[in-house]
């Protein structure tokens, strides 16, 4: 018999290998490719943006409360206050902000649009009151606060960010419905004049940082509206020229600009805060000195619990802590972009894009200043730094994003299909209230029989 004794076809093994090629290795047998595919499937799920926004904002807020408590104890004791004074105020603001977040989640889009004009009018009215003698309060040289009694103050310019997002989104959405955005005058008027009015009221108090964030929101709305490049460049040139004039005519702002990348406090300790922020980050190492064990907050680092809380985080939690915060903000920004890109409602697209621009731009400016890459603008880290006036409108804006993420067609369908696995009541389940218990008992008997027969 030709061939090998064990041959069934009579052909040599080499010929059989040529005639029947070996099956290719399935993709799932490659662990790296399998992990990538699983992550890709999880990333493309309809509820991914919802979970990223909700979970990311919750983690940032909770970690921020922890770091506010750690960074503010020394400052509170120096002011003869209880060590938990600033933490308790921030926790109260987070509790109120949580209520605003839930309210924004439950509101329909029509109600969000209806609130745009009242919020804008209220913000403008409060920013005008700031400039009234006896009502406005100056903090660190900037008169942007209103005293509410006791130790509570409010900064109306923070609510101006939310007002510009909602009002600008509603304005652009109505003009898009009427097909007017193709004309440059309808794209700019009255959005740009209203934004410049808010910027003027803010700059009257000297708050350059908030003005930069408001400008970023304006550019974000124009970009989403499809502004032509020359129009976009023109508005950007005007804003850059005004910013240059405002910085050049202020010694304080010029000093902050000169502190970019500084490694020495300089003459008169003009770069003291910037340099000690770098010291805090450098001394943290990979995993930090431990929560509460930082030394820069003991009087060396000004505004440790507000504008420079990211530096305290780097000192006490190290590179791992700062990268975790950065990753959370990156996930929040990606989810916001995804919500804005997948919706068919123009208002939702503009509002989601405006909120995402606001939070990401403010986070980049704050962390860039702490890292010595940008001038110190005096803006807090969103959801993280101490400050109730900044936390409340930001949490309301996060509630907007969550509501928009849940309102996506795929997300609505996924949420509608979700049913509780345990504790289902009679009459639920779609097959009748009498068959549900019987089905459960039948499944239990089958499971018991399988276990008794040795099956697994």
Short mmCIF file of C-alpha atoms in Angstrom, two decimals:
data_model
loop_
_atom_site.label_atom_id
_atom_site.label_comp_id
_atom_site.label_asym_id
_atom_site.label_seq_id
_atom_site.Cartn_x
_atom_site.Cartn_y
_atom_site.Cartn_z
CA UNK A 1 0.00 0.00 0.00
CA UNK A 2 1.61 3.31 -0.97
CA UNK A 3 2.27 5.97 1.59
CA UNK A 4 2.79 5.61 5.28
CA UNK A 5 1.05 2.88 7.23
CA UNK A 6 -1.12 5.35 9.11
CA UNK A 7 -2.16 7.24 5.99
CA UNK A 8 -5.85 7.34 5.17
CA UNK A 9 -5.57 9.07 1.80
CA UNK A 10 -2.47 7.33 0.55
CA UNK A 11 -0.58 10.62 0.25
CA UNK A 12 2.56 11.55 2.15
CA UNK A 13 2.11 13.91 5.10
CA UNK A 14 3.81 16.75 3.18
CA UNK A 15 1.33 16.45 0.33
CA UNK A 16 -1.58 16.39 2.76
CA UNK A 17 -0.28 19.61 4.34
CA UNK A 18 -0.20 21.25 0.92
CA UNK A 19 -3.63 19.97 -0.02
CA UNK A 20 -5.21 21.11 3.29
CA UNK A 21 -3.60 24.31 4.61
CA UNK A 22 -3.57 24.77 8.34
CA UNK A 23 -6.37 26.93 9.68
CA UNK A 24 -5.35 30.47 10.52
CA UNK A 25 -5.20 31.42 14.15
CA UNK A 26 -8.47 32.97 15.25
CA UNK A 27 -8.21 36.65 16.18
CA UNK A 28 -9.47 35.98 19.70
CA UNK A 29 -6.48 33.72 20.39
CA UNK A 30 -4.24 36.79 20.19
CA UNK A 31 -4.50 38.33 23.68
CA UNK A 32 -3.52 41.84 22.58
CA UNK A 33 -5.91 41.87 19.65
CA UNK A 34 -8.64 40.32 21.79
CA UNK A 35 -8.20 42.98 24.45
CA UNK A 36 -8.32 45.69 21.79
CA UNK A 37 -11.52 44.27 20.31
CA UNK A 38 -13.16 44.02 23.73
CA UNK A 39 -12.22 47.59 24.54
CA UNK A 40 -13.44 48.72 21.15
CA UNK A 41 -16.80 47.02 21.66
CA UNK A 42 -17.12 48.52 25.14
CA UNK A 43 -16.15 51.95 23.79
CA UNK A 44 -18.82 51.79 21.08
CA UNK A 45 -21.68 50.83 23.39
CA UNK A 46 -24.54 53.33 23.47
CA UNK A 47 -24.23 54.01 27.22
CA UNK A 48 -20.45 54.58 27.24
CA UNK A 49 -20.72 58.38 27.18
CA UNK A 50 -23.35 58.30 29.93
CA UNK A 51 -21.16 56.20 32.23
CA UNK A 52 -18.02 58.23 31.44
CA UNK A 53 -19.68 61.55 32.24
CA UNK A 54 -21.47 60.37 35.33
CA UNK A 55 -18.64 58.26 36.73
CA UNK A 56 -15.85 60.64 35.73
CA UNK A 57 -17.49 63.72 37.22
CA UNK A 58 -18.34 61.81 40.41
CA UNK A 59 -14.76 60.61 40.85
CA UNK A 60 -13.33 64.07 40.19
CA UNK A 61 -15.70 65.64 42.71
CA UNK A 62 -15.03 63.05 45.43
CA UNK A 63 -11.25 63.19 44.94
CA UNK A 64 -11.50 66.97 44.93
CA UNK A 65 -13.25 66.93 48.30
CA UNK A 66 -10.49 64.74 49.71
CA UNK A 67 -7.76 67.04 48.38
CA UNK A 68 -9.59 70.18 49.53
CA UNK A 69 -9.65 68.74 53.05
CA UNK A 70 -5.96 67.91 52.88
CA UNK A 71 -4.81 71.17 51.26
CA UNK A 72 -6.96 73.58 53.29
CA UNK A 73 -6.33 72.45 56.87
CA UNK A 74 -3.21 74.58 57.38
CA UNK A 75 -4.81 77.65 55.82
CA UNK A 76 -7.86 77.23 58.06
CA UNK A 77 -5.73 76.90 61.19
CA UNK A 78 -3.69 79.96 60.22
CA UNK A 79 -6.96 81.91 60.06
CA UNK A 80 -7.96 80.59 63.52
CA UNK A 81 -10.68 78.43 61.99
CA UNK A 82 -11.42 74.72 62.46
CA UNK A 83 -9.28 72.50 60.28
CA UNK A 84 -12.32 71.17 58.41
CA UNK A 85 -13.81 74.64 57.76
CA UNK A 86 -13.18 74.81 54.01
CA UNK A 87 -13.98 71.13 53.56
CA UNK A 88 -17.40 71.53 55.18
CA UNK A 89 -18.22 74.50 52.96
CA UNK A 90 -17.12 72.61 49.86
CA UNK A 91 -19.10 69.53 50.91
CA UNK A 92 -22.21 71.69 51.34
CA UNK A 93 -21.67 73.19 47.89
CA UNK A 94 -21.20 69.69 46.44
CA UNK A 95 -24.46 68.58 48.06
CA UNK A 96 -26.35 71.54 46.57
CA UNK A 97 -24.58 71.00 43.26
CA UNK A 98 -25.64 67.36 43.31
CA UNK A 99 -29.25 68.51 43.55
CA UNK A 100 -28.71 70.84 40.59
CA UNK A 101 -27.10 67.99 38.65
CA UNK A 102 -30.06 65.69 39.24
CA UNK A 103 -32.49 68.50 38.33
CA UNK A 104 -30.61 69.16 35.08
CA UNK A 105 -30.66 65.43 34.32
CA UNK A 106 -34.43 65.24 34.69
CA UNK A 107 -35.26 68.40 32.74
CA UNK A 108 -36.41 68.04 29.14
CA UNK A 109 -34.52 69.86 26.42
CA UNK A 110 -37.37 72.36 25.99
CA UNK A 111 -37.02 73.46 29.61
CA UNK A 112 -33.25 73.86 29.21
CA UNK A 113 -33.86 76.14 26.25
CA UNK A 114 -36.52 78.07 28.17
CA UNK A 115 -34.04 78.70 31.02
CA UNK A 116 -31.42 80.22 28.69
CA UNK A 117 -32.75 83.78 28.73
CA UNK A 118 -33.58 83.96 32.48
CA UNK A 119 -30.11 82.64 33.38
CA UNK A 120 -28.45 85.14 31.02
CA UNK A 121 -30.48 88.05 32.40
CA UNK A 122 -29.77 87.00 35.99
CA UNK A 123 -26.04 86.66 35.35
CA UNK A 124 -25.83 90.09 33.70
CA UNK A 125 -27.81 91.67 36.55
CA UNK A 126 -25.54 90.13 39.19
CA UNK A 127 -22.37 91.14 37.33
CA UNK A 128 -23.64 94.71 37.24
CA UNK A 129 -24.33 94.56 41.00
CA UNK A 130 -20.70 93.53 41.54
CA UNK A 131 -19.60 97.00 40.44
CA UNK A 132 -21.98 98.79 42.82
CA UNK A 133 -20.08 100.16 45.84
CA UNK A 134 -21.11 98.47 49.04
CA UNK A 135 -22.39 95.36 47.26
CA UNK A 136 -19.39 94.11 45.32
CA UNK A 137 -16.48 92.61 47.23
CA UNK A 138 -12.84 92.56 46.10
CA UNK A 139 -10.83 89.36 46.58
CA UNK A 140 -7.11 89.28 45.70
CA UNK A 141 -7.47 92.55 43.81
CA UNK A 142 -10.40 91.40 41.64
CA UNK A 143 -13.84 92.80 42.37
CA UNK A 144 -15.98 89.93 41.14
CA UNK A 145 -17.80 88.85 44.28
CA UNK A 146 -21.07 89.61 46.09
CA UNK A 147 -21.34 89.01 49.84
CA UNK A 148 -24.35 86.93 50.84
CA UNK A 149 -23.90 87.28 54.56
CA UNK A 150 -21.47 85.70 56.96
CA UNK A 151 -18.65 83.87 55.18
CA UNK A 152 -20.68 83.10 52.06
CA UNK A 153 -19.95 84.90 48.81
CA UNK A 154 -20.98 84.37 45.20
CA UNK A 155 -19.05 85.03 42.00
CA UNK A 156 -21.57 85.90 39.25
CA UNK A 157 -19.03 85.55 36.45
CA UNK A 158 -19.02 81.78 37.02
CA UNK A 159 -22.72 81.70 36.17
CA UNK A 160 -21.96 83.81 33.10
CA UNK A 161 -20.23 80.76 31.58
CA UNK A 162 -23.38 78.66 31.94
CA UNK A 163 -25.49 81.55 30.63
CA UNK A 164 -23.37 81.94 27.49
CA UNK A 165 -23.49 78.18 26.79
CA UNK A 166 -27.29 77.87 27.10
CA UNK A 167 -28.20 81.15 25.44
CA UNK A 168 -25.65 80.77 22.65
CA UNK A 169 -26.76 77.19 21.96
CA UNK A 170 -30.42 78.20 21.81
CA UNK A 171 -29.65 81.18 19.56
CA UNK A 172 -27.56 79.17 17.10
CA UNK A 173 -30.07 76.31 17.05
CA UNK A 174 -32.96 78.63 16.16
CA UNK A 175 -30.91 80.26 13.42
CA UNK A 176 -29.88 76.88 12.05
CA UNK A 177 -33.53 75.79 11.92
CA UNK A 178 -34.23 78.88 9.82
CA UNK A 179 -31.12 78.24 7.68
CA UNK A 180 -29.58 81.61 8.57
CA UNK A 181 -26.12 80.47 9.68
CA UNK A 182 -24.84 80.57 6.11
CA UNK A 183 -24.80 84.39 6.41
CA UNK A 184 -21.94 85.73 8.48
CA UNK A 185 -23.96 88.53 10.05
CA UNK A 186 -26.48 86.07 11.47
CA UNK A 187 -23.66 83.90 12.79
CA UNK A 188 -21.99 86.80 14.62
CA UNK A 189 -24.96 88.95 15.66
CA UNK A 190 -26.06 89.00 18.43
CA UNK A 191 -23.82 86.18 19.74
CA UNK A 192 -20.50 88.02 19.58
CA UNK A 193 -21.81 91.39 20.91
CA UNK A 194 -23.52 89.63 23.84
CA UNK A 195 -20.34 87.67 24.60
CA UNK A 196 -18.28 90.88 24.47
CA UNK A 197 -20.75 92.49 26.86
CA UNK A 198 -20.19 89.66 29.35
CA UNK A 199 -16.43 89.94 28.81
CA UNK A 200 -16.56 93.68 29.50
CA UNK A 201 -18.46 93.20 32.75
CA UNK A 202 -15.97 90.56 33.85
CA UNK A 203 -12.94 92.67 32.93
CA UNK A 204 -14.33 95.60 34.91
CA UNK A 205 -13.52 93.50 37.95
CA UNK A 206 -10.11 92.52 36.60
CA UNK A 207 -10.77 88.77 36.26
CA UNK A 208 -8.68 87.91 33.22
CA UNK A 209 -8.88 84.15 33.80
CA UNK A 210 -12.67 83.93 33.61
CA UNK A 211 -12.61 86.18 30.54
CA UNK A 212 -10.29 83.69 28.81
CA UNK A 213 -12.68 80.81 29.56
CA UNK A 214 -15.62 82.82 28.24
CA UNK A 215 -13.68 83.56 25.07
CA UNK A 216 -12.94 79.85 24.65
CA UNK A 217 -16.67 79.07 24.95
CA UNK A 218 -17.45 81.68 22.30
CA UNK A 219 -14.91 80.20 19.89
CA UNK A 220 -16.21 76.71 20.60
CA UNK A 221 -19.76 77.75 19.68
CA UNK A 222 -18.57 79.47 16.50
CA UNK A 223 -16.54 76.42 15.52
CA UNK A 224 -19.52 74.12 16.02
CA UNK A 225 -21.70 76.49 14.01
CA UNK A 226 -19.34 76.08 11.06
CA UNK A 227 -17.85 79.56 11.00
CA UNK A 228 -15.63 80.12 7.93
CA UNK A 229 -11.91 80.14 8.56
CA UNK A 230 -11.48 83.83 7.71
CA UNK A 231 -14.38 84.80 10.00
CA UNK A 232 -13.04 82.61 12.79
CA UNK A 233 -9.54 84.03 12.32
CA UNK A 234 -10.91 87.59 12.34
CA UNK A 235 -12.70 87.18 15.66
CA UNK A 236 -9.67 85.38 17.10
CA UNK A 237 -7.38 88.22 15.97
CA UNK A 238 -9.57 90.84 17.63
CA UNK A 239 -9.68 88.84 20.87
CA UNK A 240 -5.90 88.31 20.80
CA UNK A 241 -5.31 92.03 20.24
CA UNK A 242 -7.58 92.97 23.14
CA UNK A 243 -5.88 90.38 25.34
CA UNK A 244 -2.45 91.73 24.43
CA UNK A 245 -3.49 95.28 25.31
CA UNK A 246 -4.99 94.18 28.62
CA UNK A 247 -1.88 92.22 29.56
CA UNK A 248 0.55 94.91 28.41
CA UNK A 249 -1.18 97.63 30.43
CA UNK A 250 -1.14 95.64 33.70
CA UNK A 251 2.06 95.07 35.68
CA UNK A 252 0.48 92.15 37.54
CA UNK A 253 -0.47 90.35 34.32
CA UNK A 254 2.94 91.01 32.77
CA UNK A 255 4.58 89.55 35.87
CA UNK A 256 2.45 86.42 35.53
CA UNK A 257 3.43 86.12 31.89
CA UNK A 258 7.11 86.41 32.79
CA UNK A 259 6.79 83.52 35.27
CA UNK A 260 6.18 80.91 32.58
CA UNK A 261 8.82 78.20 33.06
CA UNK A 262 10.41 80.02 36.01
CA UNK A 263 12.63 77.97 38.34
CA UNK A 264 13.54 80.81 40.69
CA UNK A 265 11.22 83.16 42.62
CA UNK A 266 12.97 86.11 40.98
CA UNK A 267 13.35 89.68 42.24
CA UNK A 268 10.78 90.55 44.87
CA UNK A 269 9.52 86.94 44.83
CA UNK A 270 7.32 87.81 41.87
CA UNK A 271 7.25 84.14 40.76
CA UNK A 272 6.95 82.66 44.24
CA UNK A 273 3.65 80.84 43.61
CA UNK A 274 4.67 79.43 40.24
CA UNK A 275 8.02 78.16 41.50
CA UNK A 276 6.63 76.53 44.64
CA UNK A 277 3.99 74.83 42.54
CA UNK A 278 6.82 73.21 40.58
CA UNK A 279 8.58 72.34 43.85
CA UNK A 280 5.45 70.57 45.05
CA UNK A 281 5.12 68.54 41.87
CA UNK A 282 8.84 67.68 41.81
CA UNK A 283 8.91 66.47 45.41
CA UNK A 284 5.96 64.13 44.91
CA UNK A 285 7.82 61.55 42.86
CA UNK A 286 5.96 58.59 41.45
CA UNK A 287 3.46 57.90 44.24
CA UNK A 288 3.76 61.02 46.40
CA UNK A 289 4.57 61.64 50.02
CA UNK A 290 1.18 60.38 51.19
CA UNK A 291 -2.22 61.94 51.65
CA UNK A 292 -1.93 64.85 54.09
CA UNK A 293 1.87 64.62 54.28
CA UNK A 294 2.68 67.46 51.87
CA UNK A 295 4.87 70.31 53.12
CA UNK A 296 4.32 73.05 50.53
CA UNK A 297 0.83 73.79 51.88
CA UNK A 298 2.41 74.84 55.21
CA UNK A 299 2.55 78.47 54.13
CA UNK A 300 4.94 78.10 51.19
CA UNK A 301 2.38 77.62 48.40
CA UNK A 302 -0.30 80.34 48.13
CA UNK A 303 -3.87 79.29 47.21
CA UNK A 304 -3.04 75.65 47.86
CA UNK A 305 -6.70 74.59 48.07
CA UNK A 306 -7.98 76.68 45.16
CA UNK A 307 -5.95 77.53 42.07
CA UNK A 308 -2.95 75.31 42.95
CA UNK A 309 -4.67 72.25 44.35
CA UNK A 310 -3.25 70.25 41.43
CA UNK A 311 0.25 70.95 42.80
CA UNK A 312 -0.75 69.62 46.24
CA UNK A 313 -2.20 66.54 44.51
CA UNK A 314 1.13 65.96 42.76
CA UNK A 315 3.06 66.32 46.00
CA UNK A 316 0.86 63.98 48.06
CA UNK A 317 -0.33 61.48 45.43
CA UNK A 318 2.60 61.76 43.04
CA UNK A 319 2.66 61.28 39.30
CA UNK A 320 0.10 58.50 39.60
CA UNK A 321 -2.41 60.86 41.21
CA UNK A 322 -1.93 63.68 38.72
CA UNK A 323 -2.17 61.33 35.74
CA UNK A 324 -5.36 59.87 37.20
CA UNK A 325 -6.90 63.34 37.41
CA UNK A 326 -5.73 64.10 33.89
CA UNK A 327 -7.22 60.82 32.61
CA UNK A 328 -10.57 61.58 34.24
CA UNK A 329 -10.74 64.99 32.57
CA UNK A 330 -9.70 63.44 29.24
CA UNK A 331 -12.50 60.85 29.53
CA UNK A 332 -14.98 63.58 30.42
CA UNK A 333 -13.90 65.63 27.42
CA UNK A 334 -14.09 62.67 25.05
CA UNK A 335 -17.59 61.78 26.27
CA UNK A 336 -18.76 65.36 25.77
CA UNK A 337 -17.40 65.42 22.22
CA UNK A 338 -19.09 62.10 21.52
CA UNK A 339 -22.45 63.39 22.75
CA UNK A 340 -22.12 66.52 20.61
CA UNK A 341 -21.10 64.51 17.55
CA UNK A 342 -23.83 61.85 17.69
CA UNK A 343 -26.90 63.97 18.31
CA UNK A 344 -29.24 65.24 15.62
CA UNK A 345 -30.63 68.07 17.78
CA UNK A 346 -28.70 71.31 17.02
CA UNK A 347 -29.32 72.73 20.51
CA UNK A 348 -27.92 69.60 22.14
CA UNK A 349 -24.89 69.70 19.85
CA UNK A 350 -24.09 73.34 20.62
CA UNK A 351 -24.80 73.03 24.35
CA UNK A 352 -22.78 69.82 24.75
CA UNK A 353 -19.91 71.29 22.74
CA UNK A 354 -20.00 74.51 24.76
CA UNK A 355 -19.95 72.70 28.11
CA UNK A 356 -17.13 70.42 26.94
CA UNK A 357 -15.10 73.41 25.72
CA UNK A 358 -15.69 75.20 29.01
CA UNK A 359 -14.58 72.33 31.27
CA UNK A 360 -11.63 71.13 29.19
CA UNK A 361 -10.30 74.63 28.48
CA UNK A 362 -10.49 75.58 32.16
CA UNK A 363 -8.79 72.33 33.20
CA UNK A 364 -6.00 72.84 30.64
CA UNK A 365 -5.42 76.45 31.71
CA UNK A 366 -5.32 75.54 35.41
CA UNK A 367 -3.03 72.53 35.05
CA UNK A 368 -0.88 74.34 32.48
CA UNK A 369 -0.30 77.18 34.95
CA UNK A 370 0.64 74.75 37.73
CA UNK A 371 3.07 72.98 35.40
CA UNK A 372 4.65 76.29 34.41
CA UNK A 373 3.55 76.00 30.78
CA UNK A 374 0.97 78.81 30.87
CA UNK A 375 0.64 82.06 32.82
CA UNK A 376 -1.24 81.88 36.11
CA UNK A 377 -4.79 82.86 35.19
CA UNK A 378 -6.41 82.42 38.60
CA UNK A 379 -9.06 79.93 37.47
CA UNK A 380 -9.96 76.88 39.59
CA UNK A 381 -9.75 73.29 38.44
CA UNK A 382 -13.36 72.34 37.55
CA UNK A 383 -15.13 70.10 40.09
CA UNK A 384 -11.83 69.77 41.97
CA UNK A 385 -10.73 73.07 43.48
CA UNK A 386 -12.35 74.77 46.45
CA UNK A 387 -15.07 77.24 45.54
CA UNK A 388 -18.84 76.87 45.64
CA UNK A 389 -19.48 79.57 43.04
CA UNK A 390 -17.49 77.57 40.49
CA UNK A 391 -18.82 74.18 41.58
CA UNK A 392 -22.56 74.90 41.35
CA UNK A 393 -22.82 75.97 37.68
CA UNK A 394 -20.28 73.32 36.67
CA UNK A 395 -22.33 70.53 38.24
CA UNK A 396 -25.47 71.87 36.56
CA UNK A 397 -23.56 71.76 33.26
CA UNK A 398 -22.51 68.17 33.97
CA UNK A 399 -26.18 67.37 34.53
CA UNK A 400 -26.87 68.79 31.06
CA UNK A 401 -24.28 66.47 29.53
CA UNK A 402 -25.72 63.46 31.36
CA UNK A 403 -29.23 64.32 30.17
CA UNK A 404 -28.00 64.67 26.60
CA UNK A 405 -26.06 61.38 26.81
CA UNK A 406 -29.15 59.55 28.06
CA UNK A 407 -31.25 61.09 25.30
CA UNK A 408 -29.24 59.53 22.46
CA UNK A 409 -31.37 57.06 20.45
CA UNK A 410 -29.13 54.09 21.25
CA UNK A 411 -28.87 55.07 24.92
CA UNK A 412 -32.65 55.43 25.22
CA UNK A 413 -33.15 51.96 23.79
CA UNK A 414 -30.49 50.47 26.08
CA UNK A 415 -31.98 52.09 29.17
CA UNK A 416 -35.47 50.92 28.18
CA UNK A 417 -34.25 47.31 27.95
CA UNK A 418 -32.60 47.39 31.35
CA UNK A 419 -34.62 45.45 33.95
CA UNK A 420 -33.79 44.57 37.55
CA UNK A 421 -32.30 41.11 37.87
CA UNK A 422 -33.42 40.49 41.42
CA UNK A 423 -36.50 41.36 43.39
CA UNK A 424 -38.78 41.55 40.35
CA UNK A 425 -42.36 42.10 41.45
CA UNK A 426 -45.39 40.16 40.34
CA UNK A 427 -46.93 41.45 37.19
CA UNK A 428 -43.58 42.52 35.68
CA UNK A 429 -41.60 40.69 33.09
CA UNK A 430 -43.93 40.94 30.10
CA UNK A 431 -45.41 37.41 30.30
CA UNK A 432 -47.97 37.92 33.02
CA UNK A 433 -47.89 37.90 36.78
CA UNK A 434 -48.90 34.26 37.16
CA UNK A 435 -46.25 32.71 34.93
CA UNK A 436 -43.24 34.54 36.33
CA UNK A 437 -43.14 32.69 39.72
CA UNK A 438 -43.88 29.36 37.97
CA UNK A 439 -41.03 29.93 35.52
CA UNK A 440 -38.67 30.77 38.36
CA UNK A 441 -39.65 27.61 40.28
CA UNK A 442 -39.21 25.49 37.13
CA UNK A 443 -35.74 26.89 36.58
CA UNK A 444 -34.86 26.22 40.22
CA UNK A 445 -36.01 22.58 39.97
CA UNK A 446 -33.98 22.10 36.80
CA UNK A 447 -30.91 23.56 38.47
CA UNK A 448 -31.34 21.24 41.46
CA UNK A 449 -31.70 18.21 39.17
CA UNK A 450 -28.57 19.20 37.30
CA UNK A 451 -26.56 19.50 40.51
CA UNK A 452 -27.83 16.14 41.79
CA UNK A 453 -26.79 14.37 38.58
CA UNK A 454 -23.26 15.73 38.77
CA UNK A 455 -23.62 18.20 35.90
CA UNK A 456 -21.90 21.57 36.02
#
